[in-house]
Amino acid sequence: MTLIFILGTIAVTVGSVSLSPLHVWKIIINKSLNREIFSIEWKKSTEMIVWNLRVPRVILSLLSGGGLSLVGILMQALTKNSLASPYILGISSGASTGAVISIVLGGLLGIGFSPGIGAFIFGTLTAFLVFYLAGNGGYSSTKLVLIGVAVSSLFSGVTTFLVTTAKNEAQLRGAMFWISGSLAGARWDSLTTLFIVLLISIGLISLKYRELNILIAGDELAETLGVDVKRLRFLIVMVSTFLTGFIVSATGVIGFVGLVIPHICRGFVGSNHKRLIPSAILLGAVFLLGTDTLTRAVFKTQEIPIGVITSMLGAPFFMSMLRKNSYNFGG
Amino acid sequence: MKKLFLFLLLTTLTFSSDSIRVVSTSQFTTEMLLAIGAEDYLIGTSFLDDEILPELQQKYNKIPVLAAGAPTKELFYSLNPTFLTGWQSIATPKNLGTIEELKENGVEVFFTKSQKTSNIDDIYEDILYFGKRFNLEKNANQVVKNMKSDIEEVKSKNLGKKKIKIFAYDSQESAPFVIGGNGIGNTMMEIAGAENIFRKSSFSFGTGSWEKILDENPLAIIVIDYGDKSYESKIDFLKNRSPISELEAVKKDRFIRIPLSYLSSGIKVSKGIEKISEGLSEEQK
């Protein structure tokens, strides 16, 4: 918590314009209480930067980092496969296709409907499609991952088609931003829904941590121990689908967080979901916030999509982990 | 008899250089060629960004449009072209082939120097090159002369005046796509008497940040108009949903509409500078 507080303060102070941490907190307190507790000794623009841009961005990075890690844990428990994550299972690429469709169609029909909505609808549909196709005869992990890969390449094909036939540069750039996720679009109005969805998801899943632990040991064992495996699976699919949908609709595709963070946490706290869930959510939140802050500090005037950075950091890390064979799962 | 002879001589002379068959794959080269009167050599165009300069519209209407973007190789060669100009990106293996390949197939390739620089003198040079190549030197000289005098007029008007802070908004909502310091757009803003707040960025067009804009508090905003996202919808976004909706420039509608083609390195640059300067002078009142 302290770490989040400190990191959060740093995150709000750095960027293309550097601000004093003291001002930042004064502004946040003033604004959140909607009263002028501290006299205004800063420029109006500073206030706009802090309150309209950076604070929502910090919150979005915390919410989506935590949320993606939670989805990672859920999917890995469901499939008993350490490769499972919304990224690998094709949900993210389905969502980005949805976003791109709404950009291209929106331009075509002259109506502006939000890429976020497109992403949410397509992400959810893709998730159901993948789980439906893989669900036949128990969620065999290999089957699920293979279907995920197939669905993922199907949708990236569609996305590439749409991008190459896009009518103009602006559409193309808009699409690129969705394919490689970004936190730059953070606005207050979109945060509330995401916050509530995440809170409900965490609540529901925390109640089920024991059952998740048993599920990893195998479906049959779980059933003999009295776990309603079908219902549990349904819950996992629903929670992870909606959560991914909402996150992707706010940020676009941010890869590797859901895959790598749970692994790291297993190394620290073991595989018991009682400790794994909260620690992964916290680490995921801090990781994404840290990465975004670092990116903004390094590339001051230009916006670099965070998805690019997480993939560039996450993939080598994951490879080295696999090579050392130091990951363990469910043990 | 004498008249007939003269007529024959003239027509043969006029059509003797007709062997040059030009394909122009950018609006700015098309406009350069039309402006110097090379329309008879043009057998096809593509990559129209927005409206052709009104006085060239009639000439333009007579030339076949090959494609919205890059024409296919097949279509291109089926026209028997001997000269290619336009966007440099057209001469890539994915489009019409490399420059070497085009040359091997008997196509002379000329890409304007000005599309790579931010220098207005390079535009003059390109126009004069076309003039020479198509034996229309006199026309080309006149076009350059007009551009120069237009720009001089703006410059003398702005002499001694304070530079006005602005930025140019292209598109995008999560992070603004803007004109940076490395391109003709920035040069135009400077001549028009403005200071681009993204002048230190190394791109010509690139992703800027709302933070920077809030911090710099520009006095006016150029809104680049093109494509199917209307000017009105961009203004609506800036005023109602963007993070900069509370800036004075936005609240007081200090927008300067510039169609995209006025910002490409071509004959419209001088008119573009005039437009920006006019927009700014309204702010100065």
Coordinates of C-alpha atoms in Angstrom, one line a residue:
Chain A
M1 CA 0.0 0.0 0.0
T2 CA 2.8 2.4 0.9
L3 CA 4.5 1.3 -2.3
I4 CA 1.4 2.2 -4.3
F5 CA 1.2 5.5 -2.5
I6 CA 4.8 6.4 -3.2
L7 CA 4.8 5.1 -6.7
G8 CA 1.4 6.8 -7.3
T9 CA 2.9 10.1 -6.2
I10 CA 5.9 9.7 -8.4
A11 CA 3.6 8.7 -11.3
V12 CA 1.6 11.8 -11.0
T13 CA 4.6 14.1 -10.7
V14 CA 6.6 12.9 -13.7
G15 CA 5.7 13.2 -17.4
S16 CA 6.2 15.7 -20.1
V17 CA 5.7 18.4 -17.4
S18 CA 7.2 17.9 -14.0
L19 CA 5.2 19.0 -11.1
S20 CA 5.9 19.3 -7.4
P21 CA 4.6 16.4 -5.3
L22 CA 3.3 18.8 -2.7
H23 CA 1.1 20.6 -5.2
V24 CA -0.1 17.3 -6.6
W25 CA -1.4 16.1 -3.2
K26 CA -2.9 19.5 -2.5
I27 CA -4.7 19.4 -5.8
I28 CA -5.9 15.8 -5.3
I29 CA -7.2 16.6 -1.8
N30 CA -8.9 19.8 -3.0
K31 CA -10.5 18.1 -5.9
S32 CA -11.6 14.9 -4.3
L33 CA -13.3 16.8 -1.5
N34 CA -14.5 19.4 -4.0
R35 CA -13.4 22.2 -1.6
E36 CA -10.6 24.7 -1.5
I37 CA -8.8 23.4 1.6
F38 CA -5.4 24.5 0.3
S39 CA -5.2 27.9 -1.3
I40 CA -4.5 27.6 -5.0
E41 CA -0.9 28.5 -5.6
W42 CA -0.5 26.7 -8.9
K43 CA -1.5 27.3 -12.5
K44 CA -4.9 26.3 -13.7
S45 CA -3.2 24.0 -16.3
T46 CA -1.4 22.2 -13.5
E47 CA -4.7 21.4 -11.9
M48 CA -6.0 20.1 -15.3
I49 CA -3.0 18.0 -15.9
V50 CA -3.1 16.4 -12.4
W51 CA -6.8 15.9 -12.1
N52 CA -8.0 15.2 -15.7
L53 CA -5.0 13.3 -17.0
R54 CA -2.6 11.9 -14.6
V55 CA -4.7 10.8 -11.7
P56 CA -7.2 8.9 -13.9
R57 CA -4.2 7.3 -15.7
V58 CA -2.6 6.1 -12.5
I59 CA -5.9 4.7 -11.3
L60 CA -6.5 3.0 -14.7
S61 CA -3.0 1.4 -14.6
L62 CA -3.6 0.1 -11.1
L63 CA -7.1 -1.3 -12.0
S64 CA -6.1 -2.9 -15.3
G65 CA -2.8 -4.3 -14.0
G66 CA -4.5 -5.9 -11.0
G67 CA -7.4 -7.0 -13.1
L68 CA -5.2 -8.6 -15.8
S69 CA -3.2 -10.5 -13.2
L70 CA -6.5 -11.8 -11.6
V71 CA -7.7 -13.0 -15.0
G72 CA -4.4 -14.7 -15.6
I73 CA -4.7 -16.6 -12.3
L74 CA -8.2 -17.6 -13.1
M75 CA -7.5 -18.9 -16.6
Q76 CA -4.4 -20.8 -15.4
A77 CA -6.5 -22.4 -12.7
L78 CA -9.2 -23.3 -15.1
T79 CA -7.0 -24.8 -17.7
K80 CA -4.3 -26.0 -15.3
N81 CA -2.0 -24.6 -17.9
S82 CA 0.6 -22.0 -17.1
L83 CA 0.3 -20.6 -20.6
A84 CA -3.2 -19.4 -20.2
S85 CA -3.9 -15.7 -20.2
P86 CA -6.4 -13.5 -22.1
Y87 CA -3.6 -12.7 -24.5
I88 CA -2.7 -16.3 -25.4
L89 CA -6.4 -17.4 -25.4
G90 CA -7.2 -15.0 -28.2
I91 CA -9.6 -12.9 -26.2
S92 CA -7.4 -9.8 -26.4
S93 CA -7.1 -10.2 -30.2
G94 CA -10.8 -10.6 -30.5
A95 CA -11.3 -7.5 -28.6
S96 CA -8.9 -5.5 -30.7
T97 CA -10.6 -6.7 -33.8
G98 CA -13.8 -5.3 -32.3
A99 CA -12.2 -2.0 -31.6
V100 CA -10.8 -1.8 -35.1
I101 CA -14.1 -2.8 -36.7
S102 CA -15.8 0.0 -34.8
I103 CA -13.1 2.5 -36.0
V104 CA -13.4 1.5 -39.6
L105 CA -17.1 1.0 -39.7
G106 CA -17.6 4.2 -37.7
G107 CA -15.7 6.0 -40.3
L108 CA -17.6 4.3 -43.1
L109 CA -21.1 5.0 -41.7
G110 CA -20.1 8.4 -40.5
I111 CA -21.3 7.6 -37.0
G112 CA -18.9 7.7 -34.1
F113 CA -19.4 4.6 -32.0
S114 CA -16.8 4.0 -29.4
P115 CA -14.0 1.5 -30.1
G116 CA -14.3 0.6 -26.4
I117 CA -17.8 -0.8 -26.9
G118 CA -16.6 -2.8 -30.0
A119 CA -13.7 -4.2 -28.0
F120 CA -16.0 -5.2 -25.1
I121 CA -18.6 -7.0 -27.3
F122 CA -16.0 -8.8 -29.4
G123 CA -13.8 -9.7 -26.5
T124 CA -16.8 -11.3 -24.7
L125 CA -17.9 -13.1 -27.8
T126 CA -14.4 -14.4 -28.5
A127 CA -14.1 -15.7 -24.9
F128 CA -17.4 -17.5 -25.2
L129 CA -16.4 -18.9 -28.5
V130 CA -13.0 -20.2 -27.2
F131 CA -14.5 -21.7 -24.1
Y132 CA -17.4 -23.2 -26.1
L133 CA -15.1 -24.9 -28.6
A134 CA -12.7 -26.1 -25.9
G135 CA -15.4 -27.1 -23.4
N136 CA -16.3 -30.2 -25.2
G137 CA -15.1 -33.0 -22.9
G138 CA -13.5 -31.0 -20.1
Y139 CA -11.2 -28.2 -20.5
S140 CA -8.1 -30.0 -21.7
S141 CA -5.4 -27.5 -21.3
T142 CA -3.7 -28.2 -24.6
K143 CA -6.9 -28.0 -26.5
L144 CA -7.8 -24.7 -24.9
V145 CA -4.4 -23.2 -25.7
L146 CA -4.5 -24.5 -29.3
I147 CA -8.0 -23.2 -29.9
G148 CA -6.9 -19.9 -28.4
V149 CA -4.0 -19.7 -30.8
A150 CA -6.3 -20.6 -33.7
V151 CA -8.9 -18.0 -32.8
S152 CA -6.2 -15.5 -32.1
S153 CA -4.7 -15.8 -35.5
L154 CA -8.1 -15.7 -37.1
F155 CA -8.8 -12.4 -35.5
S156 CA -5.4 -10.9 -36.2
G157 CA -6.0 -11.9 -39.8
V158 CA -9.3 -9.9 -39.7
T159 CA -7.6 -7.0 -38.0
T160 CA -4.7 -6.9 -40.5
F161 CA -7.3 -7.0 -43.3
L162 CA -9.2 -4.1 -41.8
V163 CA -6.0 -2.1 -41.2
T164 CA -4.7 -2.5 -44.7
T165 CA -8.0 -1.5 -46.2
A166 CA -8.5 1.4 -43.8
K167 CA -9.4 4.5 -45.8
N168 CA -7.0 6.9 -44.2
E169 CA -4.0 7.4 -42.0
A170 CA -6.0 8.5 -39.0
Q171 CA -8.0 5.3 -39.0
L172 CA -4.9 3.3 -39.2
R173 CA -3.3 5.1 -36.3
G174 CA -6.4 4.8 -34.2
A175 CA -6.4 1.0 -34.9
M176 CA -2.7 0.7 -34.0
F177 CA -3.4 2.3 -30.7
W178 CA -5.9 -0.5 -29.9
I179 CA -3.8 -3.3 -31.1
S180 CA -1.0 -2.3 -28.8
G181 CA -2.7 -1.1 -25.6
S182 CA -2.3 2.3 -24.0
L183 CA -3.3 4.0 -20.9
A184 CA -3.4 7.4 -22.5
G185 CA -7.2 7.3 -22.9
A186 CA -7.9 7.2 -19.2
R187 CA -10.8 9.4 -18.3
W188 CA -12.8 9.6 -15.1
D189 CA -16.1 8.5 -16.5
S190 CA -14.7 5.1 -17.7
L191 CA -13.0 4.3 -14.4
T192 CA -16.0 3.9 -12.2
T193 CA -17.4 0.9 -14.2
L194 CA -14.1 -0.8 -14.3
F195 CA -13.6 -0.3 -10.6
I196 CA -16.9 -1.8 -9.7
V197 CA -16.4 -4.8 -12.1
L198 CA -13.0 -5.4 -10.6
L199 CA -14.3 -5.1 -7.0
I200 CA -17.1 -7.6 -7.7
S201 CA -14.7 -10.0 -9.4
I202 CA -12.3 -9.9 -6.6
G203 CA -15.1 -10.4 -4.1
L204 CA -16.5 -13.4 -5.9
I205 CA -13.2 -15.1 -6.5
S206 CA -11.8 -14.5 -3.0
L207 CA -14.7 -16.6 -1.7
K208 CA -13.7 -19.4 -3.9
Y209 CA -10.0 -19.6 -3.2
R210 CA -10.2 -23.1 -1.5
E211 CA -12.1 -24.5 -4.5
L212 CA -9.5 -23.0 -6.9
N213 CA -6.8 -24.8 -4.9
I214 CA -8.6 -28.1 -5.2
L215 CA -9.4 -27.5 -8.9
I216 CA -5.7 -27.4 -9.8
A217 CA -5.2 -30.8 -8.3
G218 CA -7.6 -32.2 -10.9
D219 CA -11.3 -32.2 -11.8
E220 CA -11.9 -35.7 -10.5
L221 CA -10.3 -35.1 -7.1
A222 CA -12.2 -31.8 -6.9
E223 CA -15.5 -33.5 -7.5
T224 CA -14.8 -36.2 -4.9
L225 CA -14.0 -33.4 -2.5
G226 CA -17.4 -31.9 -3.1
V227 CA -16.6 -29.0 -5.4
D228 CA -19.2 -28.3 -8.0
V229 CA -16.7 -28.2 -10.8
K230 CA -19.2 -27.1 -13.5
R231 CA -20.4 -24.2 -11.5
L232 CA -16.9 -23.1 -10.5
R233 CA -15.8 -23.2 -14.2
F234 CA -18.8 -21.2 -15.2
L235 CA -18.0 -18.6 -12.6
I236 CA -14.4 -18.5 -13.7
V237 CA -15.3 -18.1 -17.4
M238 CA -17.9 -15.4 -16.6
V239 CA -15.6 -13.3 -14.3
S240 CA -12.6 -13.5 -16.5
T241 CA -14.5 -12.8 -19.7
F242 CA -16.3 -9.7 -18.4
L243 CA -13.2 -8.4 -16.6
T244 CA -11.1 -8.8 -19.7
G245 CA -13.8 -7.2 -21.8
F246 CA -13.9 -4.2 -19.6
I247 CA -10.2 -3.8 -19.3
V248 CA -9.5 -4.2 -23.0
S249 CA -12.3 -1.7 -23.8
A250 CA -10.5 0.9 -21.6
T251 CA -6.9 0.2 -22.5
G252 CA -6.6 -1.9 -25.6
V253 CA -4.5 -5.0 -25.6
I254 CA -1.8 -5.1 -22.9
G255 CA 0.1 -8.3 -23.3
F256 CA 2.0 -10.5 -20.8
V257 CA 0.8 -9.0 -17.6
G258 CA -1.7 -11.8 -17.0
L259 CA 0.8 -14.4 -17.9
V260 CA 3.9 -13.3 -16.1
I261 CA 2.7 -11.7 -12.9
P262 CA 1.0 -14.9 -11.5
H263 CA 4.2 -16.8 -12.2
I264 CA 6.3 -14.3 -10.3
C265 CA 3.9 -14.4 -7.4
R266 CA 3.9 -18.2 -7.2
G267 CA 7.6 -17.9 -6.8
F268 CA 7.1 -15.6 -3.8
V269 CA 4.0 -16.8 -2.0
G270 CA 3.4 -20.3 -3.4
S271 CA 0.4 -21.7 -5.1
N272 CA -2.2 -21.3 -2.4
H273 CA -4.8 -19.0 -3.9
K274 CA -5.5 -17.4 -0.6
R275 CA -2.2 -15.6 -0.8
L276 CA -1.7 -15.8 -4.5
I277 CA -4.8 -13.8 -5.5
P278 CA -4.2 -10.6 -3.4
S279 CA -0.4 -10.6 -4.0
A280 CA -0.8 -11.0 -7.8
I281 CA -3.4 -8.3 -7.9
L282 CA -1.1 -5.9 -6.0
L283 CA 2.0 -6.8 -8.0
G284 CA 0.1 -6.5 -11.3
A285 CA -1.2 -3.1 -10.3
V286 CA 2.3 -1.9 -9.2
F287 CA 3.9 -3.4 -12.2
L288 CA 1.7 -1.7 -14.7
L289 CA 1.9 1.6 -12.8
G290 CA 5.6 1.4 -12.7
T291 CA 6.0 0.5 -16.3
D292 CA 3.7 3.3 -17.4
T293 CA 5.5 5.8 -15.2
L294 CA 8.9 4.7 -16.5
T295 CA 7.7 5.0 -20.1
R296 CA 6.3 8.4 -19.5
A297 CA 9.5 9.6 -17.8
V298 CA 11.7 8.3 -20.6
F299 CA 9.5 9.4 -23.6
K300 CA 8.4 12.7 -22.4
T301 CA 6.8 14.3 -25.4
Q302 CA 5.7 11.2 -27.2
E303 CA 3.1 8.6 -26.2
I304 CA 4.4 5.0 -26.5
P305 CA 1.7 2.4 -26.2
I306 CA 2.2 0.5 -22.9
G307 CA 1.4 -2.8 -24.6
V308 CA 4.6 -2.5 -26.5
I309 CA 6.6 -2.1 -23.4
T310 CA 4.9 -4.9 -21.3
S311 CA 5.5 -7.3 -24.2
M312 CA 9.1 -6.2 -24.6
L313 CA 9.7 -6.7 -20.8
G314 CA 7.4 -9.7 -20.3
A315 CA 8.4 -11.9 -23.2
P316 CA 12.2 -12.1 -22.4
F317 CA 11.4 -12.6 -18.8
F318 CA 9.0 -15.4 -19.6
M319 CA 11.6 -17.0 -21.9
S320 CA 14.3 -16.9 -19.3
M321 CA 11.9 -18.4 -16.7
L322 CA 11.0 -21.2 -19.0
R323 CA 14.7 -21.8 -19.9
K324 CA 15.7 -22.0 -16.2
N325 CA 12.6 -24.2 -15.8
S326 CA 12.2 -22.5 -12.5
Y327 CA 8.4 -22.1 -12.8
N328 CA 6.3 -24.5 -10.9
F329 CA 2.6 -24.9 -11.2
G330 CA 0.1 -26.1 -8.7
G331 CA 2.7 -28.0 -6.7
Chain B
M1 CA -1.3 26.5 -97.7
K2 CA 1.2 28.4 -95.6
K3 CA -1.3 28.4 -92.8
L4 CA -1.9 24.7 -93.1
F5 CA 1.8 24.1 -93.1
L6 CA 2.3 26.2 -90.0
F7 CA -0.6 24.4 -88.3
L8 CA 1.0 21.0 -89.1
L9 CA 4.3 22.1 -87.9
L10 CA 2.9 23.4 -84.6
T11 CA 0.9 20.3 -83.9
T12 CA 3.8 18.0 -84.5
L13 CA 5.9 20.2 -82.3
T14 CA 3.3 20.2 -79.5
F15 CA 2.8 16.4 -79.7
S16 CA 6.4 15.5 -80.2
S17 CA 7.1 15.4 -76.5
D18 CA 3.9 13.5 -76.0
S19 CA 5.9 10.4 -75.6
I20 CA 6.3 11.2 -71.9
R21 CA 3.5 9.4 -70.1
V22 CA 3.4 10.5 -66.5
V23 CA 1.7 8.8 -63.5
S24 CA 1.6 11.0 -60.4
T25 CA 0.8 9.3 -57.2
S26 CA 0.4 12.2 -54.8
Q27 CA -1.8 15.2 -54.7
F28 CA 1.1 17.6 -54.3
T29 CA 3.0 16.4 -57.4
T30 CA -0.3 16.3 -59.4
E31 CA -1.0 19.9 -58.4
M32 CA 2.6 21.0 -59.3
L33 CA 2.2 19.4 -62.7
L34 CA -1.2 20.9 -63.3
A35 CA 0.0 24.3 -62.1
I36 CA 2.8 24.5 -64.6
G37 CA 0.5 23.3 -67.4
A38 CA 1.8 19.7 -67.8
E39 CA -1.7 18.2 -67.8
D40 CA -1.4 16.8 -71.3
Y41 CA 1.4 14.5 -70.1
L42 CA -0.5 13.1 -67.2
I43 CA -2.1 9.7 -67.8
G44 CA -3.1 8.9 -64.3
T45 CA -3.2 10.1 -60.7
S46 CA -3.9 8.7 -57.3
F47 CA -3.6 9.5 -53.5
L48 CA -6.0 12.5 -53.5
D49 CA -6.0 13.8 -49.9
D50 CA -8.7 16.4 -50.3
E51 CA -10.0 19.0 -52.7
I52 CA -7.7 20.0 -55.6
L53 CA -6.9 23.7 -55.7
P54 CA -10.1 25.2 -57.2
E55 CA -8.3 26.8 -60.2
L56 CA -6.8 23.5 -61.2
Q57 CA -10.0 21.5 -60.7
Q58 CA -11.1 21.6 -64.4
K59 CA -7.7 20.3 -65.6
Y60 CA -7.7 17.6 -62.9
N61 CA -11.2 16.3 -63.9
K62 CA -9.8 15.2 -67.3
I63 CA -7.2 12.9 -65.8
P64 CA -8.1 9.3 -64.9
V65 CA -7.9 8.5 -61.2
L66 CA -6.1 5.1 -61.0
A67 CA -6.8 4.3 -57.3
A68 CA -7.6 6.0 -54.0
G69 CA -4.3 4.9 -52.6
A70 CA -1.5 3.0 -54.4
P71 CA -2.5 1.6 -57.9
T72 CA -1.6 -2.0 -58.5
K73 CA 1.5 -2.8 -60.5
E74 CA -0.6 -4.4 -63.2
L75 CA -2.8 -1.4 -63.7
F76 CA 0.3 0.9 -63.7
Y77 CA 2.1 -1.0 -66.4
S78 CA -1.0 -1.5 -68.5
L79 CA -0.9 2.3 -69.1
N80 CA 2.5 2.2 -70.6
P81 CA 3.9 4.9 -68.3
T82 CA 7.4 6.4 -68.9
F83 CA 7.6 8.7 -65.9
L84 CA 6.6 8.2 -62.3
T85 CA 6.4 10.8 -59.6
G86 CA 4.5 11.2 -56.3
W87 CA 5.0 9.8 -52.8
Q88 CA 8.4 8.2 -52.4
S89 CA 6.7 5.2 -50.6
I90 CA 5.2 4.2 -54.0
A91 CA 8.6 2.8 -55.1
T92 CA 8.7 -0.1 -52.8
P93 CA 8.5 -3.9 -53.5
K94 CA 5.0 -3.9 -52.1
N95 CA 3.7 -1.2 -54.3
L96 CA 5.1 -0.4 -57.8
G97 CA 8.5 -2.0 -57.2
T98 CA 11.9 -0.5 -56.4
I99 CA 13.4 2.4 -58.3
E100 CA 15.8 0.0 -60.0
E101 CA 13.0 -2.2 -61.1
L102 CA 11.0 0.7 -62.5
K103 CA 14.0 2.0 -64.4
E104 CA 14.6 -1.5 -65.9
N105 CA 11.1 -1.4 -67.1
G106 CA 11.7 1.9 -68.8
V107 CA 10.0 4.2 -66.3
E108 CA 11.9 7.4 -65.3
V109 CA 11.4 8.1 -61.6
F110 CA 11.4 11.5 -60.0
F111 CA 10.6 12.0 -56.3
T112 CA 10.4 15.6 -55.1
K113 CA 13.2 16.6 -52.8
S114 CA 10.8 18.7 -50.7
Q115 CA 8.8 15.8 -49.4
K116 CA 11.9 14.8 -47.4
T117 CA 12.8 18.3 -46.1
S118 CA 11.1 21.1 -44.4
N119 CA 12.5 23.7 -46.6
I120 CA 10.3 25.8 -48.9
D121 CA 13.2 26.5 -51.3
D122 CA 13.2 22.8 -52.1
I123 CA 9.6 23.1 -53.3
Y124 CA 10.7 25.8 -55.7
E125 CA 13.5 23.6 -56.9
D126 CA 11.1 20.7 -57.5
I127 CA 8.7 22.9 -59.5
L128 CA 11.5 24.3 -61.6
Y129 CA 12.7 20.7 -62.2
F130 CA 9.3 19.8 -63.6
G131 CA 9.3 22.9 -65.7
K132 CA 12.6 22.0 -67.2
R133 CA 11.7 18.3 -67.8
F134 CA 8.5 19.2 -69.5
N135 CA 9.7 22.2 -71.4
L136 CA 7.4 24.5 -69.4
E137 CA 10.1 26.5 -67.7
K138 CA 8.3 29.8 -68.2
N139 CA 5.2 28.6 -66.4
A140 CA 7.2 27.0 -63.6
N141 CA 9.1 30.2 -63.1
Q142 CA 5.8 32.1 -62.8
V143 CA 4.4 29.6 -60.3
V144 CA 7.5 30.0 -58.1
K145 CA 7.4 33.7 -58.4
N146 CA 3.8 33.9 -57.3
M147 CA 4.5 31.7 -54.3
K148 CA 7.5 33.7 -53.3
S149 CA 5.6 37.0 -53.4
D150 CA 2.6 35.5 -51.5
I151 CA 5.0 34.4 -48.7
E152 CA 6.9 37.7 -48.7
E153 CA 3.7 39.5 -48.2
V154 CA 2.9 37.4 -45.1
K155 CA 6.4 37.8 -43.8
S156 CA 6.4 41.6 -44.1
K157 CA 3.0 41.7 -42.4
N158 CA 4.4 39.8 -39.4
L159 CA 7.6 41.8 -39.1
G160 CA 8.3 42.7 -35.5
K161 CA 5.1 41.1 -34.2
K162 CA 5.2 38.7 -31.3
K163 CA 5.0 35.0 -32.1
I164 CA 1.8 33.4 -31.1
K165 CA 1.9 30.0 -29.4
I166 CA -0.2 27.4 -31.3
F167 CA -0.3 23.7 -32.1
A168 CA -1.8 21.7 -34.9
Y169 CA -4.4 19.0 -34.1
D170 CA -4.6 16.3 -36.6
S171 CA -6.7 13.5 -35.0
Q172 CA -6.9 10.9 -32.2
E173 CA -8.5 11.1 -28.8
S174 CA -6.5 9.2 -26.3
A175 CA -3.3 11.1 -27.2
P176 CA -3.3 13.9 -29.8
F177 CA -1.7 13.4 -33.2
V178 CA 0.0 16.7 -34.0
I179 CA 2.5 18.5 -36.2
G180 CA 6.0 18.3 -34.8
G181 CA 9.2 20.3 -35.5
N182 CA 10.5 18.3 -38.4
G183 CA 8.4 19.0 -41.5
I184 CA 6.9 21.7 -43.7
G185 CA 4.0 22.2 -41.3
N186 CA 6.3 23.6 -38.7
T187 CA 8.1 25.9 -41.2
M188 CA 4.7 27.2 -42.4
M189 CA 3.6 28.0 -38.8
E190 CA 6.8 29.9 -38.2
I191 CA 6.5 32.0 -41.3
A192 CA 2.9 32.7 -40.5
G193 CA 4.0 34.2 -37.2
A194 CA 3.3 31.4 -34.9
E195 CA 5.3 29.2 -32.5
N196 CA 4.5 25.5 -32.6
I197 CA 4.5 24.1 -29.1
F198 CA 5.7 20.8 -30.4
R199 CA 8.5 22.3 -32.5
K200 CA 11.1 20.4 -30.4
S201 CA 9.7 17.0 -31.4
S202 CA 11.7 15.3 -34.1
F203 CA 8.7 14.0 -36.1
S204 CA 6.8 15.9 -38.8
F205 CA 3.5 14.3 -37.7
G206 CA 3.4 12.3 -34.5
T207 CA 1.8 11.6 -31.2
G208 CA 2.0 14.5 -28.8
S209 CA 0.6 14.8 -25.3
W210 CA -2.4 16.6 -23.8
E211 CA -0.2 17.4 -20.8
K212 CA 2.2 19.5 -22.9
I213 CA -0.7 21.3 -24.5
L214 CA -2.3 22.1 -21.1
D215 CA 1.0 23.3 -19.8
E216 CA 1.9 25.5 -22.7
N217 CA -1.6 27.0 -23.0
P218 CA -1.6 27.8 -26.8
L219 CA -3.5 30.9 -28.0
A220 CA -4.9 29.2 -31.1
I221 CA -5.3 25.7 -32.5
I222 CA -4.9 24.6 -36.1
V223 CA -7.3 21.8 -36.9
I224 CA -6.3 19.8 -39.9
D225 CA -9.2 18.8 -42.0
Y226 CA -9.2 15.7 -44.2
G227 CA -10.6 12.2 -44.5
D228 CA -14.0 11.1 -43.3
K229 CA -13.8 12.5 -39.8
S230 CA -15.4 15.9 -40.3
Y231 CA -13.9 19.2 -39.1
E232 CA -17.1 19.7 -37.0
S233 CA -16.7 16.4 -35.2
K234 CA -13.1 17.2 -34.3
I235 CA -14.2 20.6 -32.9
D236 CA -17.0 18.9 -31.0
F237 CA -14.5 16.5 -29.5
L238 CA -12.0 19.3 -28.5
K239 CA -14.8 21.4 -26.9
N240 CA -16.8 18.7 -25.1
R241 CA -14.8 15.6 -24.5
S242 CA -11.1 16.4 -24.7
P243 CA -8.8 17.0 -21.7
I244 CA -8.1 20.5 -23.1
S245 CA -11.7 21.6 -23.2
E246 CA -11.1 24.2 -20.5
L247 CA -8.3 26.0 -22.3
E248 CA -9.1 29.5 -23.3
A249 CA -8.3 28.8 -27.0
V250 CA -10.9 26.0 -27.0
K251 CA -13.5 27.9 -25.0
K252 CA -13.2 30.9 -27.3
D253 CA -13.3 28.9 -30.5
R254 CA -9.8 30.0 -31.6
F255 CA -9.6 27.3 -34.3
I256 CA -7.9 27.6 -37.7
R257 CA -9.2 25.1 -40.2
I258 CA -6.5 24.0 -42.6
P259 CA -7.2 21.2 -45.2
L260 CA -4.4 18.6 -45.1
S261 CA -3.3 19.2 -48.7
Y262 CA -2.3 22.7 -47.8
L263 CA 0.3 21.2 -45.5
S264 CA 2.1 19.0 -48.0
S265 CA 5.2 20.2 -49.8
G266 CA 3.6 21.6 -52.9
I267 CA 2.2 24.7 -54.5
K268 CA -0.5 25.1 -51.8
V269 CA 2.1 25.9 -49.1
S270 CA 2.0 29.6 -49.7
K271 CA -1.8 29.6 -49.6
G272 CA -1.6 27.5 -46.4
I273 CA 0.7 30.1 -44.8
E274 CA -1.8 32.8 -45.7
K275 CA -4.6 30.8 -44.1
I276 CA -2.7 30.3 -40.9
S277 CA -1.6 34.0 -40.8
E278 CA -5.2 35.1 -41.4
G279 CA -6.4 32.9 -38.6
L280 CA -3.8 34.3 -36.2
S281 CA -4.5 37.9 -37.1
E282 CA -8.1 37.4 -36.0
E283 CA -6.6 36.3 -32.7
Q284 CA -4.5 39.4 -32.4
K285 CA -7.6 41.7 -32.6

